Short mmCIF file of C-alpha atoms and ligand atoms in Angstrom, two decimals:
data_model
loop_
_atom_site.label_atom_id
_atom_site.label_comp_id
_atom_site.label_asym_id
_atom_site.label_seq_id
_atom_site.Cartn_x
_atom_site.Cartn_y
_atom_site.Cartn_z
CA UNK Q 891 14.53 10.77 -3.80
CA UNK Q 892 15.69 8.41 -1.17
CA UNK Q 893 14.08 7.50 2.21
CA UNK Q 894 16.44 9.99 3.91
CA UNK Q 895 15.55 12.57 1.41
CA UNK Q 896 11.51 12.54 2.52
CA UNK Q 897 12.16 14.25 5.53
CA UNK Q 898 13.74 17.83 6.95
CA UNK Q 899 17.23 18.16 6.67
CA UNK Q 900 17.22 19.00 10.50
CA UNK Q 901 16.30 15.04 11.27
CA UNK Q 902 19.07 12.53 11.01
CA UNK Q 903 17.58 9.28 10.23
CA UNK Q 904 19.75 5.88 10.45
CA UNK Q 905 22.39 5.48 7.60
CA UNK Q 906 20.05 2.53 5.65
CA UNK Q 907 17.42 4.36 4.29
CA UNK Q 908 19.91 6.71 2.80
CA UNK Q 909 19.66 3.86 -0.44
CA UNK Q 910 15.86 2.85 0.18
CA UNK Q 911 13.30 4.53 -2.47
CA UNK Q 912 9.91 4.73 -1.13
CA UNK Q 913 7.13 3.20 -3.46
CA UNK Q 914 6.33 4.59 -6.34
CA UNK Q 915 3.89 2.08 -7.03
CA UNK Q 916 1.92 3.49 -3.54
CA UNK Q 917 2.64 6.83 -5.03
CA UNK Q 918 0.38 6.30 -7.65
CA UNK Q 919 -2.74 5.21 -5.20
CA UNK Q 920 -1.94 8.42 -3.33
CA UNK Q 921 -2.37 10.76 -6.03
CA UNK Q 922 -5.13 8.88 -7.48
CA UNK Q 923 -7.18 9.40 -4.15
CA UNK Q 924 -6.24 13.41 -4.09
CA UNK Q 925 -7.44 13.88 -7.21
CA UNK Q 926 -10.82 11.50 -6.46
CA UNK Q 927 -11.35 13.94 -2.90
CA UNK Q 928 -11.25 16.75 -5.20
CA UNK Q 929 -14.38 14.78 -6.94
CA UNK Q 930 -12.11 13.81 -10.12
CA UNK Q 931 -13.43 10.79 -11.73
CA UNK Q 932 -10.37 8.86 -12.21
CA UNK Q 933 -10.34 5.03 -13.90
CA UNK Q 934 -6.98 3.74 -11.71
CA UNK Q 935 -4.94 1.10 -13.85
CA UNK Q 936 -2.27 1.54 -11.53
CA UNK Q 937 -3.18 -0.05 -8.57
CA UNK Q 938 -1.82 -4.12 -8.07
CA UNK Q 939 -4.33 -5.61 -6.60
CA UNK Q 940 -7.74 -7.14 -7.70
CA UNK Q 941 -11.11 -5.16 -8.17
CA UNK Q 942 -13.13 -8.25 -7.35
CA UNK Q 943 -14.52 -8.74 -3.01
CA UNK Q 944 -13.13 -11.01 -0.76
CA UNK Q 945 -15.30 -14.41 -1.21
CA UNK Q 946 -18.26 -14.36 1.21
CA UNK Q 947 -17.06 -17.45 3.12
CA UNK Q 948 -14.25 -16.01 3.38
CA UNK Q 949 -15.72 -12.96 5.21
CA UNK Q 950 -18.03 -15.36 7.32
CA UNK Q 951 -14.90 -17.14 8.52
CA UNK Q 952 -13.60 -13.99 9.76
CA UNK Q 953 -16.80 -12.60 11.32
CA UNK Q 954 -17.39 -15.72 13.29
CA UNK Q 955 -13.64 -15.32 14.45
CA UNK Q 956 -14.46 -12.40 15.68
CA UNK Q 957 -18.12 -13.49 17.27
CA UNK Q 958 -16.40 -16.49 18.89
CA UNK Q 959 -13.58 -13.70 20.57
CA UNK Q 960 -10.75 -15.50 18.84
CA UNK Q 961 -8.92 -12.10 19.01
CA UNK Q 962 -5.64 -13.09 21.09
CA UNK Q 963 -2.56 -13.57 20.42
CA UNK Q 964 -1.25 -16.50 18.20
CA UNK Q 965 1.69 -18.79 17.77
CA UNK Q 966 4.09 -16.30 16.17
CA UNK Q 967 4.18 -18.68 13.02
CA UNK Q 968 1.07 -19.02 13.14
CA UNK Q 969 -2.04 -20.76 13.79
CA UNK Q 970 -1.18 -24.72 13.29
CA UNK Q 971 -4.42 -24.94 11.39
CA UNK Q 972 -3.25 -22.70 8.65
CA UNK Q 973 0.45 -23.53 8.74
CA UNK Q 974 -1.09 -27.03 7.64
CA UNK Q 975 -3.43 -26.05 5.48
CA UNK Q 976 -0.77 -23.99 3.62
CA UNK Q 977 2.00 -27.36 3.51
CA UNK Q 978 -1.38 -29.12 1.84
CA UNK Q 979 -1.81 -26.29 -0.54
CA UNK Q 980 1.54 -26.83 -1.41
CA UNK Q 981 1.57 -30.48 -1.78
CA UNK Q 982 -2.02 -30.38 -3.86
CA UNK Q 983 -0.74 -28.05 -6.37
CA UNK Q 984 2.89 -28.56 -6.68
CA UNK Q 985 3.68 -32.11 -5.08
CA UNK Q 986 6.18 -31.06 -2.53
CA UNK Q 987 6.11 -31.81 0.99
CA UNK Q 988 6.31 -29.42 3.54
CA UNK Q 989 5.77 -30.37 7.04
CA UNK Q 990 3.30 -27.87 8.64
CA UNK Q 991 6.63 -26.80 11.19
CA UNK Q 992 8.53 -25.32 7.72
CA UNK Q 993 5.64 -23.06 7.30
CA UNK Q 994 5.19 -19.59 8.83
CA UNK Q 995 2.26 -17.63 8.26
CA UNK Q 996 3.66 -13.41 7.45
CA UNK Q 997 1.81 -10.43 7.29
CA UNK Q 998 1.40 -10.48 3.04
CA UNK Q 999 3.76 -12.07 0.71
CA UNK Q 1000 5.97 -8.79 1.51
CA UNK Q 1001 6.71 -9.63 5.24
CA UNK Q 1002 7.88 -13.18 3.95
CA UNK Q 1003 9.99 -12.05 1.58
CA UNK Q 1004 11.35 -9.03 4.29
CA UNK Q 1005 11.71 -11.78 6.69
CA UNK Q 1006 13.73 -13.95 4.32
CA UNK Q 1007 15.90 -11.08 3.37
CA UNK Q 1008 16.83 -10.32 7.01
CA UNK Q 1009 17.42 -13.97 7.81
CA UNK Q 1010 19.56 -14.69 5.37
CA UNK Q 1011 21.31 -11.48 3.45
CA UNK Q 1012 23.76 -8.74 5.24
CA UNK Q 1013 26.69 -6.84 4.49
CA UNK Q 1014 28.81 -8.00 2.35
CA UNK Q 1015 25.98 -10.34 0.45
CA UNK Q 1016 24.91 -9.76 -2.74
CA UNK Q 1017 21.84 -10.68 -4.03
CA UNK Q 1018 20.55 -10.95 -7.74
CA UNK Q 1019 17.41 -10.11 -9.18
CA UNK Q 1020 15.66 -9.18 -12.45
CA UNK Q 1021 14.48 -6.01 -13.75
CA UNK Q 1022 11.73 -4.86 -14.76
CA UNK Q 1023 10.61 -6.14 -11.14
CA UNK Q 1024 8.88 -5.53 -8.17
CA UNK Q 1025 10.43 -2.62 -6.28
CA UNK Q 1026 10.10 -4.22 -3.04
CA UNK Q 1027 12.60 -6.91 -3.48
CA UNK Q 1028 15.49 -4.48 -4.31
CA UNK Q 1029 14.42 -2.00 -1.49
CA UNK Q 1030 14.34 -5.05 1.20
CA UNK Q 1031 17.65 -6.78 -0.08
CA UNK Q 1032 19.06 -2.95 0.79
CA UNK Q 1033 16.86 -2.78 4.17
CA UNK Q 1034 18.74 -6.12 5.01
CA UNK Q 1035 22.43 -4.06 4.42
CA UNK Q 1036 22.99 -6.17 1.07
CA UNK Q 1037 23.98 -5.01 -2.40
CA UNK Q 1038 21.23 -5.86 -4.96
CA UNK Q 1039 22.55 -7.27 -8.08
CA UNK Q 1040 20.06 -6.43 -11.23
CA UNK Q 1041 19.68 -8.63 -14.28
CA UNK Q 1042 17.44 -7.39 -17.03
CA UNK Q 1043 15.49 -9.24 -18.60
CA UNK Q 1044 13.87 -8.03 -22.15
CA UNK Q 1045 10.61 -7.41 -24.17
CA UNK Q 1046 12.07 -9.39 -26.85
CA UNK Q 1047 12.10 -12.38 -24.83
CA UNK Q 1048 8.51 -11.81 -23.21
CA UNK Q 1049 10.69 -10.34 -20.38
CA UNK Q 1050 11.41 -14.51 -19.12
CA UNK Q 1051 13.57 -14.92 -17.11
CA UNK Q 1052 16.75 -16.87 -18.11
CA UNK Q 1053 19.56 -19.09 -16.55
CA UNK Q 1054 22.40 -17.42 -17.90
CA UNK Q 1055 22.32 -13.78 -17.36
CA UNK Q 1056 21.70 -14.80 -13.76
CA UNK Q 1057 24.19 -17.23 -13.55
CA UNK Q 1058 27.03 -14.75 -15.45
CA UNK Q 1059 26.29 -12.38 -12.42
CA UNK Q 1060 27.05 -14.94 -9.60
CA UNK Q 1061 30.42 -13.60 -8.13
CA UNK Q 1062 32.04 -14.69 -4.39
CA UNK Q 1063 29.56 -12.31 -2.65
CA UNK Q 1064 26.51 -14.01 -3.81
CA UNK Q 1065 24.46 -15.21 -1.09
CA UNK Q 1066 21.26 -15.14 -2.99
CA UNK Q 1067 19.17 -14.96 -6.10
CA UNK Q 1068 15.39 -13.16 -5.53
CA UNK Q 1069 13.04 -15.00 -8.76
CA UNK Q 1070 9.45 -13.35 -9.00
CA UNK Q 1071 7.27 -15.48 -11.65
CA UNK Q 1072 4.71 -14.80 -12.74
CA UNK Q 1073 6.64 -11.28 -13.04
CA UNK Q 1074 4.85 -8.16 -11.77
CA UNK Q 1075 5.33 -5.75 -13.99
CA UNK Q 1076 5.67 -8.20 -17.07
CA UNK Q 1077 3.34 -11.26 -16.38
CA UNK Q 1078 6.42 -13.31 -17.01
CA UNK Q 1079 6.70 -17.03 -16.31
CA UNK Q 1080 9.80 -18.40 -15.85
CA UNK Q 1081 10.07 -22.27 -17.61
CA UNK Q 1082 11.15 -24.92 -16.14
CA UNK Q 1083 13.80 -25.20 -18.47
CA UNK Q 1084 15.10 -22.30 -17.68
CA UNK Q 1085 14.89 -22.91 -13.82
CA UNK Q 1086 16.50 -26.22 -14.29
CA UNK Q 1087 19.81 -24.31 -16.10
CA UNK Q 1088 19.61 -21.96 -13.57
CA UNK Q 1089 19.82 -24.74 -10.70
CA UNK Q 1090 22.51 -26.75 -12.56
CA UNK Q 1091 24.53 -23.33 -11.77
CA UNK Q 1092 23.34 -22.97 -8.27
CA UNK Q 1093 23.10 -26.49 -6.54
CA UNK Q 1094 25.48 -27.35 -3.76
CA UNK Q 1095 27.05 -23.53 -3.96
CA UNK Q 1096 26.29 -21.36 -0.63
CA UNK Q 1097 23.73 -19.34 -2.72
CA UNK Q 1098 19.79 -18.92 -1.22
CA UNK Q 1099 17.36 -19.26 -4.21
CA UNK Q 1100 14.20 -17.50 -2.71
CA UNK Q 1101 11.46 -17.70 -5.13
CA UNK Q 1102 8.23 -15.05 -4.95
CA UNK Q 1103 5.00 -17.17 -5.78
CA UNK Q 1104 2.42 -13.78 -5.42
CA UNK Q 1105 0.37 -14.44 -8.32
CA UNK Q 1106 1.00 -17.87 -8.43
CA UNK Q 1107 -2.66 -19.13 -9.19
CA UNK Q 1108 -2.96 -16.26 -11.99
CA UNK Q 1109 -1.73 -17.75 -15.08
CA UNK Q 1110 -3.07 -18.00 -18.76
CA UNK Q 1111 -1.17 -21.04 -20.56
CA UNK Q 1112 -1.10 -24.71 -20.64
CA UNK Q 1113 2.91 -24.19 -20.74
CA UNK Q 1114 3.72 -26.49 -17.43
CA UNK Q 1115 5.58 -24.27 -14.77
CA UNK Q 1116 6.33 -26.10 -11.48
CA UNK Q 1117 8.71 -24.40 -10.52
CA UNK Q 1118 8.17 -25.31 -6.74
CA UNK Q 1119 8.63 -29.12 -7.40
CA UNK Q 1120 11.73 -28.16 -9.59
CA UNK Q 1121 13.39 -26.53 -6.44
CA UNK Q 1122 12.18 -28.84 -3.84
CA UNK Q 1123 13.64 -31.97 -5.93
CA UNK Q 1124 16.91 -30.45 -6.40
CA UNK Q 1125 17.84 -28.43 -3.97
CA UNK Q 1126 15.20 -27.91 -1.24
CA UNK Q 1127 18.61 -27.21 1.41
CA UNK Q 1128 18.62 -23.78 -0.32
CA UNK Q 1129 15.18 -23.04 -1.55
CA UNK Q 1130 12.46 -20.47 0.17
CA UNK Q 1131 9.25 -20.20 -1.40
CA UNK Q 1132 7.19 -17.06 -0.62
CA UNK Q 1133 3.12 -16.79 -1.41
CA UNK Q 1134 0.10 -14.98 -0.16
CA UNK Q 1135 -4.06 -14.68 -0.11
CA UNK Q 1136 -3.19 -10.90 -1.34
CA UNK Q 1137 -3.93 -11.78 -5.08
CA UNK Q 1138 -5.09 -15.05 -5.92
CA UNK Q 1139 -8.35 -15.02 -2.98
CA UNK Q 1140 -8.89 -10.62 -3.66
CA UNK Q 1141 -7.20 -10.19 0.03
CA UNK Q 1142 -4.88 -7.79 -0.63
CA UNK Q 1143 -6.23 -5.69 2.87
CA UNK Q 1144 -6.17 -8.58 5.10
CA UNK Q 1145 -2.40 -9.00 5.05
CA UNK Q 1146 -1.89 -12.90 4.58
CA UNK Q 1147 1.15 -14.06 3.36
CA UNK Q 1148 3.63 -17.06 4.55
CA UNK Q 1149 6.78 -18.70 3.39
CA UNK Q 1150 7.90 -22.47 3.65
CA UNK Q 1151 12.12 -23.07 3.52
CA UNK Q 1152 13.65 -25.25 5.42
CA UNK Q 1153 13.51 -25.57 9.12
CA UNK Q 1154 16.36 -23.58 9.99
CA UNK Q 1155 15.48 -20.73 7.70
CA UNK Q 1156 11.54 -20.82 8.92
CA UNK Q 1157 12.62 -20.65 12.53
CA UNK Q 1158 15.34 -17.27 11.78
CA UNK Q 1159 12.25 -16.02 9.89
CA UNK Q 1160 10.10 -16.38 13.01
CA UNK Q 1161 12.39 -14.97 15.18
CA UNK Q 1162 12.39 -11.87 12.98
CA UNK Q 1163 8.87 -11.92 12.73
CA UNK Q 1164 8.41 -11.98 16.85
CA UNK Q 1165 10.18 -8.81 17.23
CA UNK Q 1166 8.64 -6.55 14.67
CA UNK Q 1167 4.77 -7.56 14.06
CA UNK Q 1168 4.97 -10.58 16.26
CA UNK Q 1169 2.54 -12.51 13.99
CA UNK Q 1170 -0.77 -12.06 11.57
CA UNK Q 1171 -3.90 -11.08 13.44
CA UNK Q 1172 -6.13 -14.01 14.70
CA UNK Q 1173 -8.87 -12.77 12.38
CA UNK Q 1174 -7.14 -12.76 9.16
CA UNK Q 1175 -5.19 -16.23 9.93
CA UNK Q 1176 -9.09 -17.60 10.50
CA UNK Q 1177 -10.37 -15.91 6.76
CA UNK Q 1178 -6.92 -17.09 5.24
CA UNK Q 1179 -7.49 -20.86 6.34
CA UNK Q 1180 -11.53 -20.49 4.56
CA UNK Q 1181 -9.76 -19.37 1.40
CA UNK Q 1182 -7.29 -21.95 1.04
CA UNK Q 1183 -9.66 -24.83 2.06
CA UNK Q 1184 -12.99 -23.50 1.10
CA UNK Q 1185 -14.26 -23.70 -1.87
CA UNK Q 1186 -12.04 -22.59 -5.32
CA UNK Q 1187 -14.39 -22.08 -7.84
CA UNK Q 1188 -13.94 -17.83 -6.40
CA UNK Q 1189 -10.10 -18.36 -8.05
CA UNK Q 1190 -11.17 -19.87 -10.81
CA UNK Q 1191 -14.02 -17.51 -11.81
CA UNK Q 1192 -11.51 -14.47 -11.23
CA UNK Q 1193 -8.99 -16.06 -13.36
CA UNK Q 1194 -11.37 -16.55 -16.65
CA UNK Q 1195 -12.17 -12.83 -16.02
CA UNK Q 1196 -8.80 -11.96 -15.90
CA UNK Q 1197 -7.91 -14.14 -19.35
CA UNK Q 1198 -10.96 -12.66 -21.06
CA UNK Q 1199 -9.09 -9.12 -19.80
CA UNK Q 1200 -5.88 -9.15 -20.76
CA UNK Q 1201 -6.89 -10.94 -24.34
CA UNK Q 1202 -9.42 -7.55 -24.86
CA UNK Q 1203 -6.84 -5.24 -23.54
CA UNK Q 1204 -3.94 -6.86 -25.35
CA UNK Q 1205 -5.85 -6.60 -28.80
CA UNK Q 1206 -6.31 -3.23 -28.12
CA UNK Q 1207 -2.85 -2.28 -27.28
CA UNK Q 1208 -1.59 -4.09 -29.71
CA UNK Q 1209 -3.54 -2.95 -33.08
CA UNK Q 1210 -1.85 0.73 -31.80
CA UNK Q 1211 1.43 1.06 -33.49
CA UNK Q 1212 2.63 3.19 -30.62
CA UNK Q 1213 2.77 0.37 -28.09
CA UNK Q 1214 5.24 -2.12 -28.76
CA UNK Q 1215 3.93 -4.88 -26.19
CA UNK Q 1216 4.04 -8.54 -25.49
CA UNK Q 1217 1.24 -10.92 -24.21
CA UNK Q 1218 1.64 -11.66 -20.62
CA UNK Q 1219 0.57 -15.29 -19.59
CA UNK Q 1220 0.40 -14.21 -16.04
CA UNK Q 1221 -0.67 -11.82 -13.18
CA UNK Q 1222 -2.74 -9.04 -14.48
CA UNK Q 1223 -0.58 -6.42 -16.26
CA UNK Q 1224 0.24 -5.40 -19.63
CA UNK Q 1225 3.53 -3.82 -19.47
CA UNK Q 1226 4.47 -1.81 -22.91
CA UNK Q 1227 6.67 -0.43 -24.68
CA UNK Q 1228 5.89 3.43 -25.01
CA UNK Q 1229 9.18 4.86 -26.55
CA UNK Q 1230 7.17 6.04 -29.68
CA UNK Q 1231 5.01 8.23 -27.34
CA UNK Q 1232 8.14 10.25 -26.09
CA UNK Q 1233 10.17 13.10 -27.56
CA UNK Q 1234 12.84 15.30 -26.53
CA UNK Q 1235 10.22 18.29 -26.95
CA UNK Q 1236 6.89 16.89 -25.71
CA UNK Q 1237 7.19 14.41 -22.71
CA UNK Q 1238 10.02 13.11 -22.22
CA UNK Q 1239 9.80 10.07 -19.99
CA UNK Q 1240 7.09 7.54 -19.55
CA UNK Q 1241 6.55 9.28 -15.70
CA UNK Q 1242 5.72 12.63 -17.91
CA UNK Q 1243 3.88 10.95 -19.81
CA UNK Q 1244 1.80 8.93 -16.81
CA UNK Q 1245 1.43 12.08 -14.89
CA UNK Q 1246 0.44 13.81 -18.22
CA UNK Q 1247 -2.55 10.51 -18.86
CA UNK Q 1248 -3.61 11.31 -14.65
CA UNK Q 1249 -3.89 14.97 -15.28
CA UNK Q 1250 -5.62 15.58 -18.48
CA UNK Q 1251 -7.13 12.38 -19.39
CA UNK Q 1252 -7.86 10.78 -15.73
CA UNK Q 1253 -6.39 7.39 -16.30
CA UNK Q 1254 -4.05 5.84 -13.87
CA UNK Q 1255 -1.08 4.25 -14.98
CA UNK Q 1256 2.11 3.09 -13.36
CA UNK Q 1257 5.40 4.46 -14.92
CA UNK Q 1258 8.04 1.85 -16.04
CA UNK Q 1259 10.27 3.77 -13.94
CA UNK Q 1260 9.06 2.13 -10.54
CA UNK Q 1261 9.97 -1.08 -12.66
CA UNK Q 1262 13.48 -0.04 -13.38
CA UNK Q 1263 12.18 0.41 -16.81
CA UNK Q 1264 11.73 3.98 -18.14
CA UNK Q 1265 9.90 4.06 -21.53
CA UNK Q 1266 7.22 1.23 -20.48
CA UNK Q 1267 4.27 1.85 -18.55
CA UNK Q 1268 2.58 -1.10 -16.53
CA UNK Q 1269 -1.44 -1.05 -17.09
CA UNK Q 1270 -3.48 -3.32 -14.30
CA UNK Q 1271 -6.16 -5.34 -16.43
CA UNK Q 1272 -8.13 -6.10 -12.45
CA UNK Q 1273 -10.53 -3.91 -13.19
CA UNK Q 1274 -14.20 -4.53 -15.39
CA UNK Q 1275 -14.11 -4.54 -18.70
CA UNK Q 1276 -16.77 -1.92 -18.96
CA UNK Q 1277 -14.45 0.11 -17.13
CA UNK Q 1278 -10.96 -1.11 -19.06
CA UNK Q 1279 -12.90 0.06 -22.24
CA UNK Q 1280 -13.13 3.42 -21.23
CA UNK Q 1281 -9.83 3.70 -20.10
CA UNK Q 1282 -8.57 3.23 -23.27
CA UNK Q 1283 -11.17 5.30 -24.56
CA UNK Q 1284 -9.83 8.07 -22.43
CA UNK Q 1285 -6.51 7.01 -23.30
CA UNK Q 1286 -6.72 7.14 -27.56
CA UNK Q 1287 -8.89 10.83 -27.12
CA UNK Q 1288 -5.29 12.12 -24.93
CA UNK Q 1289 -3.04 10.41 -27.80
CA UNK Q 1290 -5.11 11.84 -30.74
C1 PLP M 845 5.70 -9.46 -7.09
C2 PLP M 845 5.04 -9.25 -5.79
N1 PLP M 845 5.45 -9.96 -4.74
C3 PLP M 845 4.89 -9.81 -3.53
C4 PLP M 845 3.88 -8.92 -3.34
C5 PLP M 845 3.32 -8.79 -1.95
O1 PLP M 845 1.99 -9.04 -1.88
P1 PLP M 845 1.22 -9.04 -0.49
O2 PLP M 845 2.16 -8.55 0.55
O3 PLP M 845 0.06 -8.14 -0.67
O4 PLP M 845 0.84 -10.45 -0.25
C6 PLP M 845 3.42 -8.15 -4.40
C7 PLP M 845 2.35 -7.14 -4.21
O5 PLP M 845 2.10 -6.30 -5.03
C8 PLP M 845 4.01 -8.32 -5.66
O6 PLP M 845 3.60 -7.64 -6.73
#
């Protein structure tokens, strides 16, 4: 079902969202919190975002933002403050070197990568990506009047992503190529090997490379990834990197997010920006500035919970024949394989089988079809353990 499709037949609605799906990942949150009104106790494994609180100096920054009435209206890019304290982020943990101006401060990692999309992709454009993948980036590449291009990547491979399928998809219309590592659904890191082939085949060409840092702080292995310094030494001309507060500070409701490209691109994304949400409110900007330059040990005490997670929920998984799954080394999903769970007679699809483990068993999941990946189904590790234990309880009394 389409955009167009959600409403009466009786309202004509503008030609776009004829091709935009709505979420199916939000889908999930929405019939988790009918059944919970209803007094169901559900465990929701569905939901992307992290079970731990904001950081309390985080919430102090934004209460005394609030107490000291700094509640107008910002730069639309941004308070300067943050915009530097982002570039420093930046230059800390990657070594490249933004100026603060290159920086503009969106309403989550989705309004940068929305912004980005409108700036630089229209009709005519195509625009490659990898699936499984975040809806979002396919959705907004067709928002923006572009076609998106899908390469799949596979659970053979750990779902990486690699140079050449990418590259064998570049044709005339390219204009860009959308990279999301680590990977939700898959927890995939791209290498920098791979990167590296993959800019041999892009540098110099007309081709954006726009890469989606979300859960950039959640990763698992000593593997080196800098994937940012990669891009900024080759070719920085062509490179936007998106990131956000959402994941790696538990911030997912304050709507922080920014991207840093060059100058040109950062000031087409701010023009977008002015005339749609104008910019993040003052209150937010003030908590995301605490989180990025207050203290860190709140990220690194959510990401030893999240590795002592996914290693329980992984060994669970994996000692069940049925699941066929890999070990993510990012983000916090498992994303398996559960072909061996379906059957022309029984449930047939991983959704049937989702809305079959939210019915009678009261575990969230979200179906590998919201991925672009029917027989998988992505399970969110950001919950307790306690909690992740009797999910899979819940889970193995359904299967048996
Ligand atoms: C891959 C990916 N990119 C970007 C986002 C956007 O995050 P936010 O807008 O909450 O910062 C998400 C959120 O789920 C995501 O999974």
């Amino acid at each position: 079902m389409s955009g167009a499709d959600c409403v009466s037949d009786t309202i004509r609605l503008a030609d776009r969202l004829a091709k935009v799906f709505p979420s199916q990942t939000q889908q999930v949150t929405v019939a988790v919190s009918q059944l919970r009104r209803r007094g169901v106790d559900v465990i929701d494994l569905g939901a992307g975002e992290p079970d731990f609180h904001t950081p309390e100096h985080v919430k102090t920054a934004a209460a005394a933002a609030i107490r000291d009435d700094f509640t107008r209206y910002t730069a639309g890019a941004g308070i300067i403050e943050l915009r530097e304290a982002i570039a420093r982020h930046y230059a800390d943990r990657y070594g490249v070197t933004y100026d603060a101006e290159a920086v503009v401060v969106t309403t989550g990692g989705k309004q940068g990568l929305y912004n980005t999309a409108m700036a630089l992709f229209g009709p005519g454009d195509e625009v490659i990506t990898h699936v499984p993948g975040w809806p979002s980036i396919i959705e907004q590449v067709q928002l923006a009047g572009a076609e998106p291009v899908r390469v799949r990547t596979w659970a053979e491979h750990r779902f990486e992503v690699q140079a050449d399928p990418i590259l064998d998809a570049v044709t005339p219309q390219t204009r860009g190529v959308v990279i999301n590592s680590p990977g939700n659904p898959t927890g995939a890191v791209m290498s920098e090997s791979e990167l590296g082939r993959l800019v041999d085949g892009l540098v110099g060409r007309d081709i954006w490379f726009v890469l989606d840092l979300c859960y950039e702080q959640l990763t698992y292995e000593d593997t080196p990834s800098n994937l940012p310094r990669l891009l900024w030494d080759r070719m920085a001309d062509q490179t936007v990197l998106v990131g956000s507060v959402s994941k790696s500070y538990a911030m997912t409701g304050w709507r922080c997010g920014w991207i840093l490209a060059p100058l040109a691109v950062a000031a087409a994304c701010n023009v977008v920006q002015s005339h749609s949400t104008s910019h993040v409110t003052s209150i937010t900007q003030c908590a995301a500035l605490a989180a990025l330059t207050g203290p860190q040990a709140c990220v690194s005490m959510m990401r030893k919970q999240y590795l002592a997670r996914r290693d329980a929920l992984f060994s669970w998984v994996d000692a069940d024949s049925r699941f066929r799954v890999s070990r993510p080394t990012g983000a916090f999903y498992l994303f398996p394989d559960v072909s061996e769970l379906l059957s022309p007679d029984g449930r047939r699809t991983s959704a049937e089988l989702v809305q079959a483990l939210l019915t009678d068993a009261h575990v969230a999941l979200t179906p590998g079809e919201a991925f672009d990946a029917p027989g998988f189904v992505r399970i969110s590790y950001a919950a307790s353990m306690d909690v992740l234990q009797e999910a899979w309880r819940r889970i193995q009394r359904f299967l048996a």
